[in-house]
Amino acid sequence: MGKITGFLGNVRHELVKVTWPSKKDTYASTFVVIAFVLLIAVFLWGVDTLLSTLVRTLLSR
């Protein structure tokens, strides 16, 4: 039980040192991540469509 208490005390001590982002920073980072994910999704959709069309064209000959 002493090890658990010591561990939780250390965790609490380390959490005091953490610099938490502001709400504005969190929203900005979230926006960047969502935009990047959407950009990659559109890119992969385009590549998939192009390759699917190419394969269908080659196999239909």
Backbone as JSON, one array per atom type, in Angstrom:
{
  "sequence": "MGKITGFLGNVRHELVKVTWPSKKDTYASTFVVIAFVLLIAVFLWGVDTLLSTLVRTLLSR",
  "N": [[0.82, -1.2, 0.0], [2.03, 1.18, 0.62], [3.75, 1.7, -1.51], [1.96, 2.29, -3.55], [0.75, 4.62, -2.58], [2.99, 6.28, -2.49], [3.6, 6.35, -5.21], [1.29, 7.62, -6.27], [1.56, 10.06, -4.98], [3.88, 11.01, -6.21], [2.93, 11.22, -8.82], [1.03, 13.24, -8.51], [2.74, 15.32, -7.78], [4.23, 15.62, -10.16], [2.2, 16.38, -11.93], [1.69, 18.94, -11.12], [3.76, 20.33, -12.23], [3.17, 20.39, -14.92], [2.54, 22.25, -17.85], [-0.36, 23.36, -18.83], [-2.26, 23.62, -21.85], [-3.92, 26.57, -23.1], [-7.45, 27.27, -23.48], [-7.88, 28.41, -25.97], [-5.56, 27.63, -27.38], [-5.97, 24.87, -27.37], [-8.31, 24.62, -28.93], [-7.32, 25.62, -31.36], [-5.29, 23.75, -32.0], [-6.85, 21.47, -32.23], [-8.44, 22.15, -34.43], [-6.46, 22.26, -36.44], [-5.63, 19.58, -36.52], [-8.03, 18.27, -37.29], [-8.46, 19.47, -39.8], [-6.17, 18.59, -41.17], [-6.56, 15.82, -41.14], [-8.89, 15.64, -42.68], [-7.9, 16.63, -45.1], [-5.97, 14.66, -45.78], [-7.72, 12.49, -45.99], [-9.29, 13.22, -48.22], [-7.29, 13.27, -50.15], [-6.45, 10.55, -50.14], [-8.86, 9.36, -50.93], [-9.03, 10.38, -53.53], [-6.73, 9.19, -54.73], [-7.41, 6.5, -54.43], [-9.73, 6.37, -56.02], [-8.66, 7.01, -58.52], [-6.79, 4.89, -58.92], [-8.54, 2.7, -58.81], [-10.13, 3.17, -61.06], [-8.17, 2.97, -63.04], [-7.33, 0.27, -62.74], [-9.78, -1.06, -63.31], [-10.07, -0.26, -65.97], [-7.81, -1.43, -67.16], [-8.35, -4.15, -66.7], [-10.68, -4.58, -68.11], [-10.07, -4.78, -70.73]],
  "CA": [[0.0, 0.0, 0.0], [2.93, 2.33, 0.69], [4.26, 1.98, -2.85], [0.88, 2.94, -4.31], [0.62, 5.97, -2.05], [4.17, 7.02, -2.96], [3.45, 6.56, -6.65], [0.27, 8.65, -6.49], [2.14, 11.33, -4.54], [4.79, 11.44, -7.29], [2.09, 11.63, -9.95], [0.48, 14.56, -8.17], [3.86, 16.27, -7.83], [4.56, 15.85, -11.57], [1.1, 17.09, -12.57], [1.81, 20.36, -10.77], [4.77, 20.89, -13.13], [2.68, 20.41, -16.29], [2.01, 23.49, -18.38], [-1.55, 22.99, -19.58], [-2.56, 24.61, -22.9], [-5.13, 27.36, -22.89], [-8.6, 26.82, -24.27], [-7.65, 28.9, -27.33], [-4.56, 26.74, -27.97], [-6.58, 23.56, -27.58], [-9.19, 24.72, -30.1], [-6.49, 25.8, -32.56], [-4.66, 22.48, -32.3], [-7.91, 20.56, -32.67], [-8.78, 22.55, -35.79], [-5.38, 21.86, -37.33], [-5.68, 18.12, -36.64], [-9.21, 17.91, -38.09], [-8.22, 19.91, -41.18], [-5.16, 17.71, -41.75], [-7.19, 14.52, -41.35], [-9.78, 15.78, -43.84], [-7.05, 16.78, -46.29], [-5.43, 13.34, -46.09], [-8.84, 11.65, -46.41], [-9.63, 13.59, -49.59], [-6.18, 12.81, -50.98], [-6.53, 9.09, -50.27], [-10.05, 9.08, -51.74], [-8.65, 10.65, -54.92], [-5.8, 8.16, -55.17], [-8.18, 5.26, -54.52], [-10.59, 6.48, -57.2], [-7.79, 6.95, -59.71], [-6.26, 3.54, -59.08], [-9.66, 1.81, -59.11], [-10.47, 3.39, -62.46], [-7.07, 2.42, -63.83], [-7.4, -1.19, -62.69], [-10.97, -1.46, -64.05], [-9.79, -0.04, -67.38], [-6.85, -2.45, -67.6], [-8.95, -5.48, -66.65], [-11.81, -4.69, -69.03], [-9.56, -4.95, -72.1]],
  "C": [[0.87, 1.26, 0.0], [3.48, 2.72, -0.67], [3.22, 2.71, -3.69], [0.72, 4.38, -3.87], [1.79, 6.84, -2.52], [4.07, 7.34, -4.44], [2.44, 7.67, -6.93], [0.75, 10.03, -6.03], [3.08, 11.89, -5.6], [4.0, 11.92, -8.51], [1.53, 13.03, -9.7], [1.55, 15.64, -8.27], [4.22, 16.62, -9.28], [3.46, 16.64, -12.28], [1.12, 18.59, -12.26], [2.77, 21.05, -11.74], [4.27, 21.06, -14.57], [2.17, 21.79, -16.66], [0.84, 23.12, -19.3], [-1.84, 24.04, -20.65], [-3.85, 25.37, -22.56], [-6.26, 26.81, -23.76], [-8.42, 27.21, -25.74], [-6.64, 28.0, -28.05], [-5.13, 25.36, -28.27], [-7.49, 23.57, -28.79], [-8.38, 24.84, -31.39], [-5.83, 24.48, -32.96], [-5.68, 21.47, -32.83], [-8.31, 20.87, -34.1], [-7.72, 22.09, -36.78], [-5.42, 20.34, -37.56], [-6.85, 17.7, -37.52], [-9.01, 18.29, -39.55], [-7.22, 18.98, -41.87], [-5.75, 16.33, -42.05], [-8.12, 14.57, -42.56], [-8.99, 15.9, -45.13], [-6.48, 15.43, -46.72], [-6.53, 12.41, -46.59], [-9.23, 11.95, -47.85], [-8.53, 13.12, -50.55], [-6.25, 11.3, -51.22], [-7.74, 8.66, -51.08], [-9.73, 9.28, -53.22], [-7.73, 9.58, -55.48], [-6.53, 6.83, -55.36], [-9.06, 5.26, -55.77], [-9.78, 6.35, -58.47], [-7.28, 5.54, -59.95], [-7.37, 2.54, -59.4], [-10.07, 1.93, -60.58], [-9.4, 2.8, -63.38], [-7.13, 0.89, -63.88], [-8.61, -1.7, -63.47], [-10.74, -1.34, -65.55], [-8.85, -1.12, -67.92], [-7.47, -3.84, -67.64], [-10.08, -5.66, -67.63], [-11.34, -4.88, -70.47], [-9.42, -6.37, -72.48]]
}
